[in-house]
Amino acid sequence: MNLFDKTIAAVSPNRALKRIEARKKLKLLNQGYGDHGANTRKKSMLGWFAKSGSVLEDIEHNIPKLRERSRDLYMGAPLATGALKTIRTNVVGSGLKLNSQIDYEYLGMTLEEADAWETTVEREFNLWAESVHCDAQRMNNFYELQQLAFLGQLMSGDSFALLPVIPRPNIPYDIRVQIIESDRVCTPDKKKFNTDNKIINGVEVNFRGEVVAYHIAQNHPNSISLKRNDWTRVKKFGANTGRPNVIHLMESERPEQRRGVPILAPVIESLKQLARYSEAELMAAVVSGMYTVFIKSENPQNEQPGQYFDEYDDQIEEDDTNYELGNGAIVALGENESIQDSNPGRPNQAFDGFVTAICRQIGSALEVPYELLLKHFTASYSASRAALLEAWKMFRMRRSWLASDFCQPIYEEFLAEAVAKGRINAPGFFTDPVARKAYCTAEWNGPSQGQIDPLKEVKAAAQRVNEGFSTRTRETVELGNGDFFRNTRLRMVEERLRQEGGLIPNENSTLEEEPEPGGGEEGK
């Protein structure tokens, strides 16, 4: 009761009692989040200070620091390196392969004509994609560029690709893919202090919030160079053709976000602390393994037993002021010198359990089960399969996103060049938008999920096909990333060769075989 209520109580106790009763009712009427997550009276919530800002304050201003720390973890923390490479390997693998699937019904083709057209396009695309000439730097083919772009997006938050036209000899296509470092897309020095917020982290928007251009530095902004840095403004789409000039590969967390956040951002602190803890435990275990005997001599004139007795004795210079631990070393001390033994108690028996518990939390944030994160499968078949299925939900989502935001736009530009140069016959490609969409429809197949128990997986796939829940084409891709139609044609050739070689009976041959010489009961 405060002073005012005490004064009222002295004059009118009934009114004071009603005030206290009304105050209690107000507390009871505190409903919804106000009594839970938004409560400011509970002791557990009193020390929780959180401030909500716009995307600019919460994300954009923090991206450079997040990017630096994410890269440092990738280069120095094994768990962070393994997490990014695990996602990269399962999503991209050796590369997402083109599987043209045109809408032949709209285009007025038969199924046989569509299959022949798709085969021609895939052959032409492989001519370009499997060569390093598709790379503006002539270092990677298209499938390796997928790995580079995706890993850069995971590590730095986003990745950029330009589509310049560079003619080169002995290659019929001129379109190239140029992957650039995400740091190079930044705000020019002259426009960093503008208050209109039209250029944030190198991304320029108009009054509607639409991204219209990117500002790309000629040199890395953090590189050591005396050369003056210049910026080039590149429009996102061509003004006349609408052709994409820049492919921005990023994952958005909030509306109006312009740059991506590294996937390790929520677990940066946990990964760094875990790396420090692992290094400390490793050093303690190494020190514990070096059992060293210190001898105190009463007569300093006596010959010392020797500084080091190991295989590197002739390589170490003696230093009377420096003592080091060695494998089974005997270190002699001078007069009035002593040593206090220290037992680190390593290896720590609780190390593995603690690391596993932290890895569970990190894996949950990255959508990678800790079994897959640590490559340690010790649970039952059902538990291991459930973990893999949960991980593959994320892998498929990211694969679909990579295919639609990176592979498909590049393929459409390649196909437009192939049609313009007459290497691919596609009537109506440049005049009918629906026809162009029908020609460009494609699937992008990556590495298969793999099986814990192949026999069970194959039986389940066969059952799904028999019940009509799936197709042989889809199951062939899921189980082994193969092509059902090509497999069928190859099997026809194989079975014919086996029949001709007599390994299996021909349909026209008789079922009864002639008895071998010496056969029967008499020949035994």
C-alpha positions as a printed NumPy array, in Angstrom:
array([[  0.   ,   0.   ,   0.   ],
       [  1.449,   3.351,  -1.028],
       [  1.297,   6.635,   0.887],
       [ -1.797,   7.841,  -0.938],
       [ -3.712,   4.659,  -0.144],
       [ -2.627,   4.876,   3.492],
       [ -3.991,   8.421,   3.69 ],
       [ -7.327,   7.307,   2.227],
       [ -7.425,   4.34 ,   4.606],
       [ -7.027,   6.657,   7.588],
       [ -9.968,   8.77 ,   6.46 ],
       [-12.203,   6.163,   4.763],
       [-11.173,   2.516,   5.214],
       [-13.996,   1.258,   2.973],
       [-12.827,   3.303,  -0.006],
       [ -9.238,   2.187,   0.557],
       [-10.374,  -1.437,   0.587],
       [-12.259,  -0.941,  -2.68 ],
       [ -9.126,   0.558,  -4.3  ],
       [ -7.051,  -2.447,  -3.278],
       [ -9.742,  -4.79 ,  -4.573],
       [ -9.916,  -2.955,  -7.928],
       [ -6.114,  -3.124,  -8.279],
       [ -6.181,  -6.892,  -7.732],
       [ -8.924,  -7.282, -10.357],
       [ -6.851,  -5.325, -12.89 ],
       [ -4.009,  -7.788, -12.413],
       [ -6.369, -10.698, -12.949],
       [ -7.703,  -9.076, -16.127],
       [ -4.185,  -9.035, -17.637],
       [ -4.867, -11.591, -20.389],
       [ -3.158, -13.138, -23.422],
       [  0.52 , -12.474, -24.044],
       [  0.423,  -9.728, -21.438],
       [  0.4  , -12.386, -18.759],
       [  3.024, -14.55 , -20.459],
       [  5.644, -13.571, -23.026],
       [  4.883,  -9.814, -22.846],
       [  4.646,  -9.692, -19.049],
       [  6.872,  -7.105, -17.366],
       [  6.016,  -7.873, -13.699],
       [  7.228, -11.457, -13.332],
       [ 10.688, -11.805, -11.862],
       [ 11.733, -14.038, -14.743],
       [ 10.898, -11.225, -17.192],
       [ 12.248,  -8.203, -15.325],
       [ 15.783,  -8.588, -16.688],
       [ 14.717,  -9.219, -20.264],
       [ 15.305,  -6.091, -22.316],
       [ 14.546,  -6.403, -26.007],
       [ 14.166,  -3.693, -28.6  ],
       [ 12.565,  -4.169, -31.971],
       [ 13.792,  -2.185, -34.922],
       [ 13.352,  -2.154, -38.661],
       [ 15.168,  -4.482, -41.018],
       [ 17.743,  -1.747, -41.436],
       [ 18.739,  -1.732, -37.757],
       [ 18.168,  -5.407, -36.971],
       [ 19.749,  -6.98 , -40.054],
       [ 21.353,  -4.69 , -42.622],
       [ 23.72 ,  -2.863, -40.258],
       [ 24.911,  -6.147, -38.718],
       [ 25.523,  -8.111, -41.912],
       [ 29.218,  -7.166, -42.391],
       [ 30.135,  -8.346, -38.88 ],
       [ 28.034, -11.526, -39.235],
       [ 29.725, -12.258, -42.551],
       [ 33.22 , -11.852, -41.084],
       [ 32.511, -14.13 , -38.135],
       [ 30.77 , -16.738, -40.249],
       [ 33.795, -16.993, -42.54 ],
       [ 36.138, -17.168, -39.556],
       [ 34.141, -20.091, -38.141],
       [ 34.227, -21.851, -41.495],
       [ 38.009, -21.503, -41.621],
       [ 38.705, -22.384, -37.978],
       [ 35.819, -24.332, -36.398],
       [ 35.528, -27.938, -37.647],
       [ 31.858, -28.228, -36.685],
       [ 30.935, -25.099, -38.669],
       [ 32.925, -26.313, -41.664],
       [ 31.252, -29.706, -41.506],
       [ 27.771, -28.192, -41.215],
       [ 28.129, -26.025, -44.331],
       [ 29.765, -28.765, -46.375],
       [ 27.127, -31.296, -45.315],
       [ 24.345, -29.013, -46.537],
       [ 26.265, -28.228, -49.74 ],
       [ 26.982, -31.892, -50.505],
       [ 23.406, -33.057, -49.956],
       [ 21.734, -30.152, -51.755],
       [ 24.076, -29.749, -54.738],
       [ 26.45 , -32.712, -54.691],
       [ 28.092, -33.07 , -58.061],
       [ 25.611, -30.564, -59.487],
       [ 21.92 , -30.299, -60.349],
       [ 21.418, -31.869, -63.767],
       [ 18.975, -30.602, -66.371],
       [ 15.924, -32.721, -67.188],
       [ 13.895, -30.891, -69.829],
       [ 10.136, -31.383, -69.397],
       [  8.409, -29.222, -71.994],
       [  4.648, -28.744, -72.186],
       [  4.326, -30.649, -75.465],
       [  0.508, -30.542, -75.45 ],
       [  0.415, -26.735, -75.65 ],
       [  3.18 , -26.758, -78.257],
       [  1.258, -29.245, -80.428],
       [  3.903, -31.988, -80.261],
       [  3.548, -35.694, -79.885],
       [  5.236, -37.451, -77.007],
       [  7.916, -38.852, -79.345],
       [  8.613, -35.421, -80.844],
       [  8.848, -33.868, -77.396],
       [ 11.28 , -36.555, -76.251],
       [ 13.502, -35.961, -79.291],
       [ 13.414, -32.167, -78.737],
       [ 14.302, -32.561, -75.068],
       [ 17.19 , -34.874, -75.901],
       [ 18.589, -32.33 , -78.362],
       [ 18.334, -29.476, -75.87 ],
       [ 20.012, -31.488, -73.111],
       [ 22.835, -32.418, -75.492],
       [ 23.356, -28.753, -76.428],
       [ 23.203, -27.636, -72.812],
       [ 25.783, -30.224, -71.743],
       [ 28.088, -28.958, -74.487],
       [ 28.073, -25.583, -72.732],
       [ 27.625, -26.62 , -69.084],
       [ 30.328, -29.285, -68.929],
       [ 32.985, -26.912, -70.247],
       [ 34.926, -24.311, -68.293],
       [ 34.041, -21.85 , -71.049],
       [ 30.675, -21.277, -69.363],
       [ 32.589, -19.601, -66.516],
       [ 33.665, -16.019, -67.116],
       [ 36.916, -16.841, -65.299],
       [ 37.38 , -20.172, -67.162],
       [ 37.935, -22.09 , -63.938],
       [ 34.76 , -24.099, -63.252],
       [ 32.02 , -25.755, -65.254],
       [ 28.372, -24.986, -64.582],
       [ 27.949, -27.724, -61.977],
       [ 30.982, -26.53 , -60.027],
       [ 29.639, -22.988, -60.224],
       [ 26.485, -24.243, -58.505],
       [ 28.593, -25.532, -55.616],
       [ 30.511, -22.264, -55.391],
       [ 27.418, -20.048, -55.472],
       [ 25.52 , -22.142, -52.936],
       [ 28.427, -22.453, -50.494],
       [ 29.019, -18.711, -50.767],
       [ 25.378, -18.07 , -49.959],
       [ 25.52 , -20.288, -46.879],
       [ 28.758, -18.751, -45.632],
       [ 28.225, -15.074, -46.488],
       [ 24.441, -14.79 , -46.521],
       [ 24.049, -14.215, -50.232],
       [ 25.783, -14.779, -53.549],
       [ 25.748, -12.846, -56.82 ],
       [ 26.127, -13.938, -60.42 ],
       [ 26.45 , -11.773, -63.522],
       [ 25.552, -13.008, -67.019],
       [ 27.963, -11.273, -69.391],
       [ 28.193, -12.09 , -73.106],
       [ 31.796, -12.992, -73.968],
       [ 32.526, -14.57 , -77.397],
       [ 35.196, -17.283, -77.344],
       [ 36.601, -19.516, -80.067],
       [ 35.504, -23.137, -80.486],
       [ 32.359, -22.676, -78.396],
       [ 29.052, -21.828, -80.119],
       [ 27.529, -20.051, -77.11 ],
       [ 28.586, -16.659, -75.768],
       [ 26.697, -16.422, -72.463],
       [ 28.929, -16.674, -69.385],
       [ 28.373, -16.933, -65.634],
       [ 30.468, -14.731, -63.364],
       [ 30.253, -15.391, -59.61 ],
       [ 31.344, -12.366, -57.582],
       [ 32.169, -12.027, -53.89 ],
       [ 29.241, -10.747, -51.843],
       [ 31.466,  -8.059, -50.261],
       [ 31.903,  -6.38 , -53.624],
       [ 28.235,  -5.444, -53.669],
       [ 28.389,  -2.481, -51.304],
       [ 27.421,   1.164, -51.086],
       [ 29.822,   3.564, -52.863],
       [ 31.867,   5.813, -50.6  ],
       [ 30.216,   8.938, -51.969],
       [ 26.724,   7.697, -51.072],
       [ 27.326,   6.154, -47.652],
       [ 26.072,   9.229, -45.813],
       [ 22.856,   9.695, -47.796],
       [ 19.798,   9.673, -45.56 ],
       [ 17.215,   8.579, -48.155],
       [ 18.034,   4.865, -47.588],
       [ 17.735,   4.148, -51.308],
       [ 21.079,   2.318, -51.382],
       [ 21.683,  -0.08 , -48.497],
       [ 24.632,  -2.474, -48.615],
       [ 24.962,  -1.867, -52.35 ],
       [ 21.321,  -2.649, -53.225],
       [ 19.356,   0.23 , -54.757],
       [ 15.57 ,   0.422, -54.583],
       [ 13.049,   2.892, -55.978],
       [ 10.171,   4.645, -54.218],
       [  8.079,   1.433, -54.344],
       [ 10.79 ,  -0.611, -52.654],
       [ 11.557,  -2.484, -55.877],
       [ 15.187,  -3.509, -56.36 ],
       [ 16.372,  -1.745, -59.5  ],
       [ 20.181,  -1.928, -59.432],
       [ 23.269,  -3.21 , -57.653],
       [ 26.441,  -1.233, -57.   ],
       [ 29.484,  -3.458, -57.565],
       [ 32.985,  -2.43 , -56.528],
       [ 35.763,  -3.094, -59.007],
       [ 38.016,  -4.317, -56.165],
       [ 37.255,  -6.018, -52.885],
       [ 36.579,  -3.227, -50.348],
       [ 38.797,  -4.924, -47.723],
       [ 41.696,  -5.819, -49.992],
       [ 45.102,  -4.27 , -49.442],
       [ 45.551,  -2.141, -52.522],
       [ 46.706,   1.369, -53.245],
       [ 44.498,   1.483, -56.297],
       [ 41.462,   3.713, -56.069],
       [ 38.24 ,   1.721, -55.899],
       [ 35.408,   2.447, -58.307],
       [ 31.811,   1.242, -58.374],
       [ 29.663,   0.159, -61.31 ],
       [ 25.896,   0.484, -61.219],
       [ 24.353,  -2.605, -62.813],
       [ 20.613,  -2.717, -63.42 ],
       [ 18.92 ,  -5.848, -62.168],
       [ 16.997,  -6.274, -65.446],
       [ 17.637,  -4.934, -68.917],
       [ 15.599,  -1.843, -69.702],
       [ 14.505,  -3.023, -73.165],
       [ 14.554,  -6.829, -73.029],
       [ 13.884,  -7.483, -69.348],
       [ 16.839,  -9.859, -69.374],
       [ 18.261, -10.55 , -65.872],
       [ 21.66 ,  -8.909, -65.567],
       [ 22.261,  -9.915, -61.934],
       [ 21.196, -13.079, -60.13 ],
       [ 20.937, -12.499, -56.391],
       [ 20.919, -15.737, -54.422],
       [ 19.658, -15.086, -50.887],
       [ 17.159, -16.28 , -48.31 ],
       [ 14.817, -13.64 , -46.88 ],
       [ 13.908, -13.616, -43.203],
       [ 11.783, -10.467, -43.033],
       [  9.892,  -8.258, -45.491],
       [ 11.865,  -5.392, -47.051],
       [ 15.142,  -7.243, -46.477],
       [ 17.754,  -6.527, -49.154],
       [ 20.76 ,  -8.681, -48.165],
       [ 20.965, -12.222, -46.859],
       [ 22.104, -13.388, -43.426],
       [ 24.679, -16.207, -43.064],
       [ 23.086, -19.49 , -42.04 ],
       [ 25.428, -19.672, -39.029],
       [ 24.249, -16.316, -37.651],
       [ 21.939, -17.707, -34.899],
       [ 24.627, -20.116, -33.625],
       [ 27.791, -18.027, -34.038],
       [ 28.312, -17.664, -30.291],
       [ 27.627, -21.331, -29.576],
       [ 30.015, -22.488, -32.294],
       [ 32.782, -20.133, -31.171],
       [ 32.491, -21.127, -27.536],
       [ 32.379, -24.8  , -28.456],
       [ 35.508, -24.377, -30.6  ],
       [ 37.32 , -22.691, -27.699],
       [ 36.207, -25.427, -25.322],
       [ 37.398, -28.127, -27.708],
       [ 40.776, -26.448, -28.127],
       [ 41.171, -26.137, -24.347],
       [ 40.267, -29.795, -23.802],
       [ 42.651, -30.852, -26.533],
       [ 45.506, -28.845, -25.056],
       [ 44.757, -30.204, -21.568],
       [ 44.773, -33.755, -22.908],
       [ 48.12 , -33.163, -24.655],
       [ 49.655, -31.734, -21.475],
       [ 48.249, -34.625, -19.446],
       [ 49.79 , -37.093, -21.875],
       [ 53.256, -35.589, -21.445],
       [ 54.43 , -37.185, -18.179],
       [ 57.527, -35.199, -17.152],
       [ 59.811, -35.79 , -14.132],
       [ 61.438, -32.782, -12.44 ],
       [ 64.614, -33.423, -10.382],
       [ 65.789, -30.928,  -7.737],
       [ 69.554, -31.022,  -7.219],
       [ 71.131, -29.995,  -3.871],
       [ 74.52 , -29.583,  -5.561],
       [ 74.273, -27.399,  -8.667],
       [ 77.82 , -28.479,  -9.699],
       [ 76.653, -32.05 , -10.327],
       [ 76.05 , -33.043, -13.865],
       [ 72.423, -32.678, -14.805],
       [ 70.57 , -35.77 , -16.056],
       [ 69.828, -33.971, -19.28 ],
       [ 67.344, -31.458, -20.547],
       [ 65.483, -33.725, -22.964],
       [ 65.621, -37.419, -23.753],
       [ 63.685, -37.689, -26.974],
       [ 64.245, -38.064, -30.671],
       [ 64.557, -34.308, -31.191],
       [ 67.352, -33.784, -28.658],
       [ 69.88 , -32.564, -31.209],
       [ 67.401, -30.078, -32.682],
       [ 66.585, -28.193, -29.453],
       [ 68.832, -25.473, -28.134],
       [ 69.374, -25.462, -24.373],
       [ 67.873, -22.545, -22.507],
       [ 68.374, -22.337, -18.741],
       [ 65.428, -19.994, -18.35 ],
       [ 62.897, -22.019, -20.329],
       [ 61.332, -25.311, -19.306],
       [ 59.039, -27.244, -21.633],
       [ 56.997, -30.365, -21.219],
       [ 57.987, -33.259, -23.413],
       [ 57.033, -36.88 , -24.025],
       [ 58.653, -38.697, -21.099],
       [ 61.153, -35.849, -20.588],
       [ 63.363, -35.384, -17.523],
       [ 63.952, -31.732, -16.692],
       [ 66.632, -30.813, -14.149],
       [ 65.981, -27.863, -11.883],
       [ 68.519, -25.575, -10.283],
       [ 69.163, -25.007,  -6.607],
       [ 66.25 , -23.624,  -4.611],
       [ 63.871, -24.386,  -7.476],
       [ 60.83 , -26.564,  -7.055],
       [ 57.781, -27.664,  -8.991],
       [ 54.184, -28.187,  -7.994],
       [ 52.512, -31.047,  -9.814],
       [ 49.29 , -30.325, -11.673],
       [ 46.898, -33.023, -12.788],
       [ 44.535, -31.797, -15.527],
       [ 42.464, -34.953, -15.242],
       [ 42.167, -35.413, -18.993],
       [ 40.598, -36.774, -21.057],
       [ 37.41 , -35.339, -19.571],
       [ 34.743, -38.026, -19.323],
       [ 31.932, -35.474, -19.673],
       [ 33.364, -33.911, -22.841],
       [ 31.513, -36.112, -25.328],
       [ 28.12 , -35.777, -23.644],
       [ 28.405, -32.004, -23.342],
       [ 29.475, -31.557, -26.962],
       [ 26.64 , -33.802, -28.119],
       [ 24.095, -31.718, -26.175],
       [ 25.373, -28.482, -27.735],
       [ 25.428, -30.077, -31.19 ],
       [ 21.758, -31.001, -30.795],
       [ 20.903, -27.342, -30.319],
       [ 23.126, -26.221, -33.186],
       [ 21.678, -28.905, -35.459],
       [ 18.156, -27.829, -34.569],
       [ 18.912, -24.239, -35.604],
       [ 20.543, -25.362, -38.87 ],
       [ 17.837, -27.99 , -39.578],
       [ 20.53 , -30.671, -39.627],
       [ 20.015, -33.526, -37.109],
       [ 23.027, -33.974, -34.886],
       [ 23.503, -37.539, -36.169],
       [ 24.087, -36.127, -39.628],
       [ 25.98 , -33.119, -38.28 ],
       [ 28.486, -35.371, -36.51 ],
       [ 28.249, -38.26 , -39.015],
       [ 27.555, -40.51 , -36.042],
       [ 24.679, -42.965, -36.462],
       [ 24.292, -45.154, -33.391],
       [ 20.504, -45.225, -33.005],
       [ 18.081, -47.748, -34.433],
       [ 17.096, -48.003, -38.072],
       [ 13.827, -46.158, -37.466],
       [ 15.481, -43.32 , -35.545],
       [ 18.266, -42.902, -38.093],
       [ 15.795, -42.942, -40.981],
       [ 13.577, -40.383, -39.227],
       [ 16.595, -38.096, -38.781],
       [ 17.542, -38.39 , -42.456],
       [ 13.974, -37.783, -43.615],
       [ 13.772, -34.653, -41.48 ],
       [ 17.054, -33.396, -42.901],
       [ 15.97 , -34.098, -46.448],
       [ 12.931, -31.876, -46.031],
       [ 15.392, -28.998, -45.693],
       [ 17.698, -30.306, -48.427],
       [ 14.825, -30.558, -50.927],
       [ 13.558, -27.107, -50.018],
       [ 16.97 , -25.559, -50.592],
       [ 17.496, -27.569, -53.772],
       [ 14.189, -26.325, -55.177],
       [ 15.14 , -22.781, -54.225],
       [ 18.599, -23.072, -55.828],
       [ 17.079, -24.534, -58.985],
       [ 14.458, -21.805, -59.356],
       [ 16.66 , -18.84 , -58.399],
       [ 19.974, -19.848, -59.97 ],
       [ 19.832, -22.774, -62.41 ],
       [ 16.535, -22.011, -64.156],
       [ 17.24 , -18.32 , -64.993],
       [ 20.641, -19.256, -66.444],
       [ 19.114, -22.119, -68.436],
       [ 16.436, -19.827, -69.878],
       [ 19.092, -17.359, -71.037],
       [ 21.081, -20.2  , -72.576],
       [ 17.994, -21.513, -74.377],
       [ 17.178, -18.041, -75.692],
       [ 20.647, -17.806, -77.211],
       [ 20.397, -21.305, -78.672],
       [ 17.057, -20.482, -80.331],
       [ 18.313, -17.096, -81.57 ],
       [ 21.338, -18.76 , -83.181],
       [ 19.206, -21.429, -84.818],
       [ 20.752, -24.38 , -82.981],
       [ 17.394, -25.201, -81.385],
       [ 14.111, -25.092, -83.302],
       [ 11.434, -23.514, -81.093],
       [  8.647, -21.769, -83.043],
       [  6.97 , -18.962, -81.101],
       [  9.725, -18.752, -78.483],
       [ 10.199, -14.972, -78.834],
       [  6.631, -14.055, -79.752],
       [  4.422, -16.068, -77.39 ],
       [  5.226, -15.809, -73.654],
       [  3.232, -18.961, -72.898],
       [  5.116, -20.884, -75.592],
       [  8.422, -19.653, -74.174],
       [  7.366, -20.875, -70.74 ],
       [  6.375, -24.229, -72.233],
       [  9.787, -24.626, -73.883],
       [ 11.683, -23.598, -70.729],
       [  9.937, -25.965, -68.31 ],
       [ 12.512, -28.27 , -66.756],
       [ 13.44 , -30.263, -63.688],
       [ 16.762, -30.144, -61.881],
       [ 17.804, -33.428, -60.331],
       [ 20.488, -33.694, -57.689],
       [ 22.008, -36.477, -55.6  ],
       [ 19.614, -39.048, -54.218],
       [ 18.824, -39.387, -50.562],
       [ 20.54 , -42.711, -50.082],
       [ 19.291, -45.683, -48.134],
       [ 20.046, -47.038, -44.702],
       [ 18.574, -50.425, -45.629],
       [ 18.544, -50.665, -49.472],
       [ 16.34 , -53.768, -49.546],
       [ 13.577, -52.103, -47.517],
       [ 13.827, -48.927, -49.583],
       [ 13.537, -50.789, -52.899],
       [ 10.555, -52.815, -51.672],
       [  8.824, -49.628, -50.5  ],
       [  9.497, -47.945, -53.872],
       [  8.094, -50.938, -55.774],
       [  4.988, -50.906, -53.584],
       [  4.414, -47.207, -54.211],
       [  4.651, -47.762, -57.97 ],
       [  2.311, -50.766, -57.874],
       [ -0.291, -48.85 , -55.865],
       [ -0.066, -45.82 , -58.165],
       [  1.313, -43.47 , -55.476],
       [  4.435, -42.778, -57.521],
       [  5.997, -43.415, -60.935],
       [  8.982, -45.415, -62.035],
       [ 10.626, -42.242, -63.297],
       [ 10.391, -40.543, -59.924],
       [ 11.515, -43.585, -57.959],
       [ 14.511, -44.046, -60.27 ],
       [ 15.627, -40.509, -59.497],
       [ 14.977, -40.851, -55.758],
       [ 16.823, -44.143, -55.359],
       [ 19.82 , -43.621, -57.58 ],
       [ 19.469, -40.313, -59.423],
       [ 19.066, -42.213, -62.674],
       [ 16.939, -41.902, -65.815],
       [ 14.191, -44.509, -66.156],
       [ 13.842, -44.182, -69.939],
       [ 17.564, -44.498, -70.575],
       [ 17.747, -47.37 , -68.124],
       [ 14.919, -49.131, -69.96 ],
       [ 16.57 , -48.752, -73.362],
       [ 19.886, -49.985, -71.959],
       [ 18.199, -52.942, -70.3  ],
       [ 16.602, -53.921, -73.612],
       [ 20.067, -54.055, -75.162],
       [ 21.436, -56.021, -72.214],
       [ 18.638, -58.591, -72.234],
       [ 19.008, -59.112, -75.996],
       [ 22.74 , -59.728, -75.573],
       [ 22.1  , -62.199, -72.766],
       [ 19.626, -64.109, -74.937],
       [ 22.052, -64.182, -77.841],
       [ 24.78 , -65.415, -75.522],
       [ 22.593, -68.18 , -74.149],
       [ 22.628, -66.829, -70.602],
       [ 18.822, -66.771, -70.483],
       [ 16.362, -68.827, -72.561],
       [ 14.935, -67.189, -75.651],
       [ 11.18 , -66.902, -75.926],
       [ 11.311, -68.974, -79.14 ],
       [ 13.498, -71.717, -77.652],
       [ 12.038, -74.896, -76.132],
       [ 11.854, -75.232, -72.398],
       [ 13.163, -78.81 , -72.376],
       [ 16.918, -79.152, -72.542],
       [ 18.754, -82.126, -74.005],
       [ 20.38 , -84.337, -71.373],
       [ 24.084, -83.87 , -70.985],
       [ 26.395, -86.764, -71.868],
       [ 26.838, -89.067, -68.925],
       [ 23.786, -87.65 , -67.221],
       [ 21.067, -89.561, -65.403],
       [ 21.37 , -92.236, -62.778],
       [ 23.644, -94.434, -64.896],
       [ 26.176, -91.705, -65.418],
       [ 26.527, -90.898, -61.756]])
